[in-house]
CSV table of C-alpha atoms in Angstrom, one decimal:
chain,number,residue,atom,x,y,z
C,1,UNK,CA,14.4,5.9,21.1
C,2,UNK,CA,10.9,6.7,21.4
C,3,UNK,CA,9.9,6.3,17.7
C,4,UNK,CA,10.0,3.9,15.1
C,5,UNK,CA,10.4,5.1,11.6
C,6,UNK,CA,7.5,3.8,9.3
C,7,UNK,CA,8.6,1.8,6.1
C,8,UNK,CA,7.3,2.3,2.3
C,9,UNK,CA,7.0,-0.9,0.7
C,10,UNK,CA,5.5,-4.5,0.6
C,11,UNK,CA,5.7,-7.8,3.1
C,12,UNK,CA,5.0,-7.8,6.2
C,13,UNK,CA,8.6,-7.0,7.7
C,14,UNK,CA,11.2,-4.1,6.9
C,15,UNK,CA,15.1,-4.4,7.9
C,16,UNK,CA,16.3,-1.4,9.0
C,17,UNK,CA,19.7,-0.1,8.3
C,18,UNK,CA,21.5,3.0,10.8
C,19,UNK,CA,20.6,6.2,9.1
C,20,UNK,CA,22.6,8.8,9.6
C,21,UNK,CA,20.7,10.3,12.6
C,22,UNK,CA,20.6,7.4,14.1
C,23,UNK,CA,24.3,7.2,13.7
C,24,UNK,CA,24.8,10.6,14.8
C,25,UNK,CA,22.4,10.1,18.0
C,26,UNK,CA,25.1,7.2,19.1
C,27,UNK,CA,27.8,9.2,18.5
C,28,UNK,CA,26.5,12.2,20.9
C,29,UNK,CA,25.3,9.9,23.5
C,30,UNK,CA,29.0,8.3,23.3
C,31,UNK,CA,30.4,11.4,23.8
C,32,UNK,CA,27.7,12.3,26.9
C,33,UNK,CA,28.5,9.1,28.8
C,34,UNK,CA,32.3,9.5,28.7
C,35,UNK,CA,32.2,13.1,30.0
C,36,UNK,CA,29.7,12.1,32.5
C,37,UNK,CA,32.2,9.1,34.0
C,38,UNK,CA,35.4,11.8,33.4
C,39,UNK,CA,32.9,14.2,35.5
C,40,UNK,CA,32.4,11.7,38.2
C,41,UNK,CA,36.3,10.3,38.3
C,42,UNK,CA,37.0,13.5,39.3
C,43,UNK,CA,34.8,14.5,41.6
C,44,UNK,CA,35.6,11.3,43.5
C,45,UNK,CA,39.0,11.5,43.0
C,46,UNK,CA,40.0,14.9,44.2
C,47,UNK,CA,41.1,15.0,47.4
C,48,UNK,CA,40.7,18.9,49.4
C,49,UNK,CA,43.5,20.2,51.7
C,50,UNK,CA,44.5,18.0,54.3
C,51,UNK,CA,44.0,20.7,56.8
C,52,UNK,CA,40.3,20.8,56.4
C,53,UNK,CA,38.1,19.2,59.4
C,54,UNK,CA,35.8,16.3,58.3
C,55,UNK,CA,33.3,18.5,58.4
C,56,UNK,CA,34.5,20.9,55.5
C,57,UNK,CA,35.5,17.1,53.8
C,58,UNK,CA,31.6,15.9,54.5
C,59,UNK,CA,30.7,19.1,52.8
C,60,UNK,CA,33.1,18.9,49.6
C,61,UNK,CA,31.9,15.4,48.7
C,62,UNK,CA,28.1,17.2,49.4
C,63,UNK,CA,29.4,19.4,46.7
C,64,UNK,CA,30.1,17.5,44.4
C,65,UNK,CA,27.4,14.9,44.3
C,66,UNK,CA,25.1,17.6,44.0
C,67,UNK,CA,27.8,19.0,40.8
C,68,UNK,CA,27.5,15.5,39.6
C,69,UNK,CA,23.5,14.9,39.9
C,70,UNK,CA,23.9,18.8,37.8
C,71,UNK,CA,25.5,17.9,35.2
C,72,UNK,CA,23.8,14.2,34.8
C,73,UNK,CA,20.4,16.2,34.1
C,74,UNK,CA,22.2,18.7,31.8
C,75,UNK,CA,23.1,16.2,29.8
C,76,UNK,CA,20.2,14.1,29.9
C,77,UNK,CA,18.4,17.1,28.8
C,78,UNK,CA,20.6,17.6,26.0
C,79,UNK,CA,20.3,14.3,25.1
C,80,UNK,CA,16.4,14.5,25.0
C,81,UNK,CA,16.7,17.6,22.7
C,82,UNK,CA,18.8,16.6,20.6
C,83,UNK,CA,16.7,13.5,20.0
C,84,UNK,CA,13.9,16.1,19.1
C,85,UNK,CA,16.1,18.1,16.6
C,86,UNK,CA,17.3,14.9,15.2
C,87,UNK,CA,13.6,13.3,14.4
C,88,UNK,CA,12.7,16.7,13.0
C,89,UNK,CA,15.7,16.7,10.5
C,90,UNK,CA,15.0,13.5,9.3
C,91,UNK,CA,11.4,14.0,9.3
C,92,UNK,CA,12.5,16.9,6.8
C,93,UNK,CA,14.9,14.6,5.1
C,94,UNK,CA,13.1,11.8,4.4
C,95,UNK,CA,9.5,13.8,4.0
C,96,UNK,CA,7.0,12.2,6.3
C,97,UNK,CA,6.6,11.6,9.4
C,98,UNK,CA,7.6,9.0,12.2
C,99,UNK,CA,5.4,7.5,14.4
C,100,UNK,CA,5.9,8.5,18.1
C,101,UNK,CA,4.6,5.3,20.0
C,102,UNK,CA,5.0,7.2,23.2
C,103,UNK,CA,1.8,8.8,22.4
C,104,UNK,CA,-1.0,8.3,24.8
C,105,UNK,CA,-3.6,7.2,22.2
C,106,UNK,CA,-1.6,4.3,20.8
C,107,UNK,CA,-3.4,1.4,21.2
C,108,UNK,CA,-0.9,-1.2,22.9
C,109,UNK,CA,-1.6,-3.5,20.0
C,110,UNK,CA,-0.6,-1.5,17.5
C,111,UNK,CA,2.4,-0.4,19.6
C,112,UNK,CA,3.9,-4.1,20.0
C,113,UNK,CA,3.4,-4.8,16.0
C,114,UNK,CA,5.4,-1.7,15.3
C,115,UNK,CA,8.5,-2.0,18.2
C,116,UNK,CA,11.8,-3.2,16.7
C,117,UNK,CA,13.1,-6.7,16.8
C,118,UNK,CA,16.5,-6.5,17.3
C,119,UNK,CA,18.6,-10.3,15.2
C,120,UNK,CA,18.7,-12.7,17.7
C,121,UNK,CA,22.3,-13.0,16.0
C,122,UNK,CA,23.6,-9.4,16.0
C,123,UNK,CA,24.7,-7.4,12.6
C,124,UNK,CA,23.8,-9.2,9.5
C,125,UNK,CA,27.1,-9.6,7.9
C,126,UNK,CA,25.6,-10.0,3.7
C,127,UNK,CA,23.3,-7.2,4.4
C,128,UNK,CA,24.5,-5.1,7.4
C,129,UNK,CA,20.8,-5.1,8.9
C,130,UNK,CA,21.1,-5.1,12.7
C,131,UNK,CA,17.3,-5.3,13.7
C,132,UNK,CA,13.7,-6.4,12.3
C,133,UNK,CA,11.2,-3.3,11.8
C,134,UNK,CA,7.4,-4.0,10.8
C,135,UNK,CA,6.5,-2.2,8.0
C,136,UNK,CA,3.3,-0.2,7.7
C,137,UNK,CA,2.3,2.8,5.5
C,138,UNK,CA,4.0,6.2,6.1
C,139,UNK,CA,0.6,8.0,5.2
C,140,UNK,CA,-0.8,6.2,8.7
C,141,UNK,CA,0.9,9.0,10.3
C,142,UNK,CA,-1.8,11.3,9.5
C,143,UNK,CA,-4.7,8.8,10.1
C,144,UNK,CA,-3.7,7.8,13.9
C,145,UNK,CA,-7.5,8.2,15.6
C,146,UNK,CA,-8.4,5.6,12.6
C,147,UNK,CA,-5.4,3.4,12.8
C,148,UNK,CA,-5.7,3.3,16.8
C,149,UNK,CA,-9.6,2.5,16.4
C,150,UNK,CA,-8.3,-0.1,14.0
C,151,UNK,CA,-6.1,-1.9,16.5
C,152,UNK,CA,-8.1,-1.8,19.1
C,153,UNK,CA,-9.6,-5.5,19.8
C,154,UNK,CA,-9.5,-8.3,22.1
C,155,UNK,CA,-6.0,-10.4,21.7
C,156,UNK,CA,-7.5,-13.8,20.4
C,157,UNK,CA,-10.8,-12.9,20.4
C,158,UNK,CA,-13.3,-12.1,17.4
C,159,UNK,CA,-12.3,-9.0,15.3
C,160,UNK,CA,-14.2,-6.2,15.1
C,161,UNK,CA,-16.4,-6.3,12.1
C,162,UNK,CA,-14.6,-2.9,11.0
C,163,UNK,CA,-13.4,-3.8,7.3
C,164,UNK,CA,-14.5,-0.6,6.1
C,165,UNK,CA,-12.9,1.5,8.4
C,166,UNK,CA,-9.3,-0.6,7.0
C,167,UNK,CA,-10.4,0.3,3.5
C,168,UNK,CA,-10.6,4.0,4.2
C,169,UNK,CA,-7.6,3.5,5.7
C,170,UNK,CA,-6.1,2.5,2.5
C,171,UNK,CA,-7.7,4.9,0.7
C,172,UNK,CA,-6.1,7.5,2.6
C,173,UNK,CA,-2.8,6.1,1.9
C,174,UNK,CA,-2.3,4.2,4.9
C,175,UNK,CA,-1.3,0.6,3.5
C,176,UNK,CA,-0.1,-1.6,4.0
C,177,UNK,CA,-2.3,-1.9,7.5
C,178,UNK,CA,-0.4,-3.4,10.2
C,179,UNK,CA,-1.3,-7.7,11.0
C,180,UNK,CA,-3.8,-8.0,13.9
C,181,UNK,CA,-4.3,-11.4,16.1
C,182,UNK,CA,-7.7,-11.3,16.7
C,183,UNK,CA,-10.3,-13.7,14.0
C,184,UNK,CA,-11.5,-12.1,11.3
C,185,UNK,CA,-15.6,-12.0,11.2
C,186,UNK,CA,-17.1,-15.2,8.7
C,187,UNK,CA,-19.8,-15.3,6.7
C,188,UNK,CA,-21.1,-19.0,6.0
C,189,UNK,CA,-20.1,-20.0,2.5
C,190,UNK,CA,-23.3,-22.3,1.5
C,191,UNK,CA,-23.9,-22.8,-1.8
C,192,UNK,CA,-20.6,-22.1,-3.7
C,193,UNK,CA,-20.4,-24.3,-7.1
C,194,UNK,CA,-17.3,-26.1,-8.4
C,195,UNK,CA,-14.9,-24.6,-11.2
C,196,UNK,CA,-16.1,-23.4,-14.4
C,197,UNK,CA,-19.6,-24.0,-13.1
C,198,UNK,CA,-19.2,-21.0,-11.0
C,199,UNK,CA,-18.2,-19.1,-13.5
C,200,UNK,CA,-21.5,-17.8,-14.6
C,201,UNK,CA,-23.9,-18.9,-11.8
C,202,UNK,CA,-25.7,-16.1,-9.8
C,203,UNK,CA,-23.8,-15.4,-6.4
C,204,UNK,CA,-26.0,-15.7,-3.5
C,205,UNK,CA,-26.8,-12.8,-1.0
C,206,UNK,CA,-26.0,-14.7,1.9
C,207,UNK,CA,-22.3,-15.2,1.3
C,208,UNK,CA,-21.2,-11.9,1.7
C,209,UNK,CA,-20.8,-9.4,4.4
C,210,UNK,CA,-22.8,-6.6,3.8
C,211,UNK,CA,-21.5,-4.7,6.7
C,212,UNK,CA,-20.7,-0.8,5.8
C,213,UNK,CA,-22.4,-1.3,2.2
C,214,UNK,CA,-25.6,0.7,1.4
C,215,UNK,CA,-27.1,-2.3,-0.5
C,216,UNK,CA,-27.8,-5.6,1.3
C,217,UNK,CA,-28.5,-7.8,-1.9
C,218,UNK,CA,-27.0,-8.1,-5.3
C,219,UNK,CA,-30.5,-6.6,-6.7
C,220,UNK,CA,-30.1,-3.3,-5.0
C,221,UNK,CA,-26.3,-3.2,-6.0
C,222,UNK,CA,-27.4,-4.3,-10.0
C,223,UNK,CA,-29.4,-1.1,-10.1
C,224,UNK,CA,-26.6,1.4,-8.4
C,225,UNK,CA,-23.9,2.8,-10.9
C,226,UNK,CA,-21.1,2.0,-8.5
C,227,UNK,CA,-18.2,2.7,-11.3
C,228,UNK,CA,-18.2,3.0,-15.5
C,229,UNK,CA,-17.1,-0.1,-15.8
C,230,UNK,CA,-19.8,-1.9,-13.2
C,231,UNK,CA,-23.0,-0.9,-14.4
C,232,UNK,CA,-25.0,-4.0,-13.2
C,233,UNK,CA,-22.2,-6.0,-13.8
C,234,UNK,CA,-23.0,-8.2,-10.9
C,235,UNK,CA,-25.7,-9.8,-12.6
C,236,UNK,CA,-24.2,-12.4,-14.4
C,237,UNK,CA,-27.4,-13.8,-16.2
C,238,UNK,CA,-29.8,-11.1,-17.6
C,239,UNK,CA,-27.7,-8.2,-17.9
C,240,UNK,CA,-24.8,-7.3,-20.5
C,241,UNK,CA,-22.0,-8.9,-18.3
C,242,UNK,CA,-22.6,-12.2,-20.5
C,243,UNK,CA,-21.8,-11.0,-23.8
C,244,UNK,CA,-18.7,-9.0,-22.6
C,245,UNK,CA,-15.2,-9.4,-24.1
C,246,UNK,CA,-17.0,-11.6,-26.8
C,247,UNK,CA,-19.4,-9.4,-28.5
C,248,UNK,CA,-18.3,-5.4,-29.2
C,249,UNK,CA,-21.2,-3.0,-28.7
C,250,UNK,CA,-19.1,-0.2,-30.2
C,251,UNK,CA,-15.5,0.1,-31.9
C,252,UNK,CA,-13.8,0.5,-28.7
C,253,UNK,CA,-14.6,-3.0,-27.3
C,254,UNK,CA,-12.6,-5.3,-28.6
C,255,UNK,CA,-13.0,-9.2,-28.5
C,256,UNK,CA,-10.8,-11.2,-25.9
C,257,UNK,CA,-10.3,-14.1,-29.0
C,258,UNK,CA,-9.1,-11.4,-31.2
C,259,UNK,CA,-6.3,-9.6,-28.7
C,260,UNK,CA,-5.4,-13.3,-27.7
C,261,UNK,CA,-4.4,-13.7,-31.4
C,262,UNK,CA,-2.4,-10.3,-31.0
C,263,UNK,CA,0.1,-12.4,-28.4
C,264,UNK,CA,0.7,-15.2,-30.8
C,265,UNK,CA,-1.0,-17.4,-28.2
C,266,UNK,CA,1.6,-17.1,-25.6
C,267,UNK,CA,-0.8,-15.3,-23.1
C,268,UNK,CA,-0.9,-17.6,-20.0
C,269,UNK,CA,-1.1,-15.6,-17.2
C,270,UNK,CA,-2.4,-11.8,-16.8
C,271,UNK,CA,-3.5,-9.2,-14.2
C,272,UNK,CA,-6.8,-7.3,-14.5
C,273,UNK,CA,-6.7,-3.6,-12.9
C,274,UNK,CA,-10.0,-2.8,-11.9
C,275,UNK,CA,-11.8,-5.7,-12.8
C,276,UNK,CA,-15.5,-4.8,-11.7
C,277,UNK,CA,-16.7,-8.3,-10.8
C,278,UNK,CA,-13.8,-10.2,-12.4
C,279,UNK,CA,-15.6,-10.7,-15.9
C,280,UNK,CA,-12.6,-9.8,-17.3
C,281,UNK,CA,-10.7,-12.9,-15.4
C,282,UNK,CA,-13.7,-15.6,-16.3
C,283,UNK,CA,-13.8,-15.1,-20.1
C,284,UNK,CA,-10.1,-15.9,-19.5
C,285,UNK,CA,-10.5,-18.8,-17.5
C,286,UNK,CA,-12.5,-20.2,-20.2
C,287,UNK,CA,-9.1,-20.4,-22.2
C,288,UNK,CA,-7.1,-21.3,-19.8
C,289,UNK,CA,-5.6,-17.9,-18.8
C,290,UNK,CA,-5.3,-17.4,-15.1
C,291,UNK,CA,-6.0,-13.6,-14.3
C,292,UNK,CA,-5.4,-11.6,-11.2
C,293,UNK,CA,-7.8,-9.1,-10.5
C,294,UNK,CA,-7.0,-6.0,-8.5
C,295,UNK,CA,-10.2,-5.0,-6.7
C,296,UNK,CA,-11.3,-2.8,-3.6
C,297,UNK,CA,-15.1,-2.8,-2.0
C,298,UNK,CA,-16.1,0.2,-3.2
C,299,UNK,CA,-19.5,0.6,-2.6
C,300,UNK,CA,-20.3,-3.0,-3.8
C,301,UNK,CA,-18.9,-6.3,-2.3
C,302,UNK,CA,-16.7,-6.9,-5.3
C,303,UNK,CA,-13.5,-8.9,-3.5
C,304,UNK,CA,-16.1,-12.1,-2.0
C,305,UNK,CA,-18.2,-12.1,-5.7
C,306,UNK,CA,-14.8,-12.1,-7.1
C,307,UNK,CA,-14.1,-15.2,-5.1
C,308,UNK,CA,-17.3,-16.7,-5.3
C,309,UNK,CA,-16.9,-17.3,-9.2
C,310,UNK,CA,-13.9,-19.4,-8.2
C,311,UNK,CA,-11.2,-16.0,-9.5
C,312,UNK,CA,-8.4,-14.4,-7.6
C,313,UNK,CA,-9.5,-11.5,-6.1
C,314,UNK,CA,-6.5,-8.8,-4.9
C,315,UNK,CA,-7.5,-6.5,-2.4
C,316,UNK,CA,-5.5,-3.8,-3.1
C,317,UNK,CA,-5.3,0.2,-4.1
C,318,UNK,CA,-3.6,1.5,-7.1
C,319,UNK,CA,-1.7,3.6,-4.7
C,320,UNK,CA,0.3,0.7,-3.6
C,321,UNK,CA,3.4,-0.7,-5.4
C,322,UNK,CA,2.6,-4.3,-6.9
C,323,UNK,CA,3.5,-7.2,-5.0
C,324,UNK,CA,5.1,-8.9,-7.9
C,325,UNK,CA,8.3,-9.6,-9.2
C,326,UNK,CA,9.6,-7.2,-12.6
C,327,UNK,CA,8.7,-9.1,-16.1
C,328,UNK,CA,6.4,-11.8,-14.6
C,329,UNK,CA,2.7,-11.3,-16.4
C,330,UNK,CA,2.3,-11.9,-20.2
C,331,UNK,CA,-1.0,-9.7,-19.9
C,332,UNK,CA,-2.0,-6.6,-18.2
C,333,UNK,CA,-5.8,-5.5,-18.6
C,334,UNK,CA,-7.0,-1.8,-17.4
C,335,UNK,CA,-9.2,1.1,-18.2
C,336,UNK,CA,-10.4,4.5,-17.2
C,337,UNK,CA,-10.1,3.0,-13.2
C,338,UNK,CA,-6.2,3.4,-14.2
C,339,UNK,CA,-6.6,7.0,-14.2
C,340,UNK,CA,-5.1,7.8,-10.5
C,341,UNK,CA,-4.6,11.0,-11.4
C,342,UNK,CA,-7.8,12.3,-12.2
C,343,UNK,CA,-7.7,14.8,-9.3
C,344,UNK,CA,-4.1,15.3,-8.4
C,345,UNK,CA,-1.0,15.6,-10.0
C,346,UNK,CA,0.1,13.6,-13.1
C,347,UNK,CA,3.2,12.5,-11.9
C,348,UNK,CA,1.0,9.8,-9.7
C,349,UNK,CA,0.1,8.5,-13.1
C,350,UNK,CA,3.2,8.2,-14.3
C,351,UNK,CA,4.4,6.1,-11.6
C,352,UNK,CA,1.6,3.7,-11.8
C,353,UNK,CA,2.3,3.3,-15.3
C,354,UNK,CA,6.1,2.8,-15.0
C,355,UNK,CA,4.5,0.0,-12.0
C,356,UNK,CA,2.8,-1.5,-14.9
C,357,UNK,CA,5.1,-1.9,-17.1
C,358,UNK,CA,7.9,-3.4,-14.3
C,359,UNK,CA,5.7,-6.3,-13.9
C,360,UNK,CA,4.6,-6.9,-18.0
C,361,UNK,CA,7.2,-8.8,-19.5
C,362,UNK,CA,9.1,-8.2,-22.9
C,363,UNK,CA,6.8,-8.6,-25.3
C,364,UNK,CA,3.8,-9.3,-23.1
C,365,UNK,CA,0.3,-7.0,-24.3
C,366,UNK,CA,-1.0,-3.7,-22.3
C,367,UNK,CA,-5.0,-3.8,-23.6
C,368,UNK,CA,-6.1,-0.4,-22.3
C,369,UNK,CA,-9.8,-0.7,-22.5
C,370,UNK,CA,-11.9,2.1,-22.8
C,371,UNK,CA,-9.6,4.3,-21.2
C,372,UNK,CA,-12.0,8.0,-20.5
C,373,UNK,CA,-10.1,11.0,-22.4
C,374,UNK,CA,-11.8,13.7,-20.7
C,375,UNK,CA,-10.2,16.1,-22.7
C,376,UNK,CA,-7.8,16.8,-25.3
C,377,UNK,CA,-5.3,17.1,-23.1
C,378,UNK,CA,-5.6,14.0,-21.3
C,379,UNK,CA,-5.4,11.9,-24.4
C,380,UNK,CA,-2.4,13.7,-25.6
C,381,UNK,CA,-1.5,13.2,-22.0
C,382,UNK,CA,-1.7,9.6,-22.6
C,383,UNK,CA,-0.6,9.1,-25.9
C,384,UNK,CA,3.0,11.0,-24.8
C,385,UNK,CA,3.8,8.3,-22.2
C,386,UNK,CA,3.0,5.6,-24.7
C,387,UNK,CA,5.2,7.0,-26.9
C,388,UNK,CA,7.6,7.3,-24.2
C,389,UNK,CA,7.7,3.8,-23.0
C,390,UNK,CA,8.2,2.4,-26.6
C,391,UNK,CA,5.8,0.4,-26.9
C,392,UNK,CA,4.2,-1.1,-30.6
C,393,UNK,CA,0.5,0.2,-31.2
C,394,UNK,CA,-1.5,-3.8,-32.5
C,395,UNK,CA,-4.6,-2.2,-32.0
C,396,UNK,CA,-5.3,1.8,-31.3
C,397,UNK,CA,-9.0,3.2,-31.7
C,398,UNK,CA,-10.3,6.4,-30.4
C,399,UNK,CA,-14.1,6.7,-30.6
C,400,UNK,CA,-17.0,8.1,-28.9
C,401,UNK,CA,-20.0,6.7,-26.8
C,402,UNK,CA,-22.9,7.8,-24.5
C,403,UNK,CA,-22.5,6.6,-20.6
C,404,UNK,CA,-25.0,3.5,-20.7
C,405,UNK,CA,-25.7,4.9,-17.0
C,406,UNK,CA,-26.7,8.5,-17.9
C,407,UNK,CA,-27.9,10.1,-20.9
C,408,UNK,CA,-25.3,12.6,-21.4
C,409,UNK,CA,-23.6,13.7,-24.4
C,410,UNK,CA,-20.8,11.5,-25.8
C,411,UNK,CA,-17.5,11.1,-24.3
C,412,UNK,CA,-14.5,9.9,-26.4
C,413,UNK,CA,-12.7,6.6,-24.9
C,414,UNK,CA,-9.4,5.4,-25.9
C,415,UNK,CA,-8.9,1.6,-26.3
C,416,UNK,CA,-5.6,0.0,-27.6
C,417,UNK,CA,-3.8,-3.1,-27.3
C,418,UNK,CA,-0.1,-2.2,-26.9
C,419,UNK,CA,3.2,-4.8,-27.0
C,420,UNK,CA,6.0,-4.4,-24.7
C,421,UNK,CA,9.2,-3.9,-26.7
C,422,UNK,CA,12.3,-5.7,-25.5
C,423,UNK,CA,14.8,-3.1,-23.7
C,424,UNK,CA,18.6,-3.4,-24.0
């Protein structure tokens, strides 16, 4: 119909169901074609006074055609408005808007991942699905210069070396970005070490791609505050990165060995939110705890370090509902990075944290580490949807401490190790 309405979710393909629109678009088109033929039966049909020359015939059937060809554009008209009134109540239904791939600046690529695939064997009879729609963020809408620069490349060919214009595209909402068919730019991976040796080895400047970074080399990024929890934390042999999770610097850090204990030593398999340069994720390697971490290249090339180390990087925004299934991780590790809400609305936080808990099974441990309480009311903020969610307090310690990146005055931090209660 001119338009193909964006889907809010994960995978890489949507099934779409009639809405009612849609239905109601059929339903006056229906109705348009069977006056048009009841129109034209007539018309063809009706025979004039038999007492009229052929001429005066000639010019009744004249008549007519021209009645017919009338009322074909009326209704062609109406269809085409109605088609308009109909995207702009669902628009207002469903609260964002479609894209229109009719558009002049769509680039042709994107407009062939987003057209509809109708099932090669009709109507689905289990799910009622009729047709295959590919899903990308509804936020694209209002990003379409970026998303049309985006998918805009030679079919086949190298990709543009354009990953940071796709991560300010997710940071603007737009995720997840639509699938591209063009080869994504390499960087020649010499030097990587074998598992745990890569652990703790020093990552070498000429693996990663230091396209649309500021820094070129891990020494200029060791000496740029890129977030509170990666102050140098890409140095991996001089700097404090070493000694983290297994020697506290103040009461809020607490050692990995000791919230281990906390699960009864059933912690096998844990997702790191934020995990700086996946420190978090090694310490548990050593114990034979595989760790997720959720990253973005913000400023620093954190995803290919990440990977370099021989840890699962996830190159994802906090925005974005978790790809995983409810009740699956024993372990979920965050701290102030969680904090989505630091500038908007804190509904947005609570939705992250209702994310979190989905995936964290019963009985699996929340360690909020050094979460930033910027104020009272943020940690009462915080506190309240703890409460909320039901979950036992192990470990709960509010202190204060000086940014190691600025001499400021002290902030207060809240870190706690939380257990998962089991819901009936």
């Amino acid at each position: 119909m001119g338009s193909v309405s964006l889907k809010i979710g994960d995978g890489t393909a949507r099934f779409k169901r009639a809405t009612f629109c849609s239905s109601a678009l059929n339903i006056l088109m229906l109705f348009s074609v069977i006056t048009t033929n009841l129109f034209a039966l007539y018309a063809f049909t009706y025979s004039p006074n038999i007492n009229n020359n052929n001429h005066e015939i000639h010019n009744h059937h004249v008549k007519n055609m021209s009645l017919i060809s009338e009322q074909v554009s009326l209704i062609i008209r109406e269809i085409d408005y109605s088609k308009k009134k109909l995207a702009q109540v669902e628009k207002e239904i469903l609260g964002y808007e479609t894209i229109d791939l009719s558009q002049p600046n769509i680039a042709i690529e994107l407009r062939l991942f987003l057209q509809k695939h109708p099932l090669p064997l009709g109507k689905d009879s289990r799910t009622g699905i009729t047709e295959m729609v590919a899903s990308v963020g509804h936020s694209c809408q209002k990003s379409m210069d970026l998303l049309s620069s985006y998918m805009n490349y030679k079919v086949g060919g190298p990709c543009p070396d354009d990953w940071s214009l796709a991560q300010k595209l997710i940071l603007r909402g737009c995720e997840p970005l639509p699938r591209r068919r063009c080869f994504a730019k390499v960087a020649a991976k010499v030097g990587l070490l074998r598992f745990p040796y890569s652990l703790w080895k020093p990552v070498s400047d000429k693996i990663v791609t230091w396209s649309g970074l500021g820094c070129k080399s891990f020494d200029c990024v060791n000496t740029k505050k890129t977030s509170k929890e990666c102050v140098g934390c890409f140095d991996l042999v001089n700097g404090y990165e070493k000694e983290r999770y297994v020697k506290a610097r103040s009461k809020n850090d607490f050692v990995i060995d000791d919230v281990l204990n906390l699960g009864g030593r059933g912690i096998r398999i844990g997702f790191d939110l934020g995990g700086g340069s996946g420190t978090f994720a090694a310490r548990m390697a050593e114990r034979n705890v595989t760790v997720i971490t959720n990253t973005l290249n913000v400023d620093a090339p954190y995803s290919e370090f990440i990977a370099a180390r021989g840890l699962f990087p996830l190159y994802l925004s906090l925005d974005h509902k978790f790809p995983f299934y409810d009740n699956v991780f024993d372990l979920i590790h965050a701290s102030t990075g969680l904090d989505v809400s630091a500038n908007g609305k804190p509904e947005k936080f609570e939705f992250l944290m209702f994310d979190i808990d989905r995936i964290l099974r019963p009985g699996g441990l929340f360690w909020l580490d050094n979460f930033l309480c910027a104020n009272d009311e943020k940690k009462k903020d915080m506190t309240r949807l703890i409460e909320r969610f039901g979950y036992k307090k192990l470990k709960w310690v509010v202190g204060e401490k000086v940014d190691s990146a600025a001499s400021s005055k002290p902030e207060v931090y809240l870190s706690a190790v939380l257990q998962k209660p089991v819901r009936v």
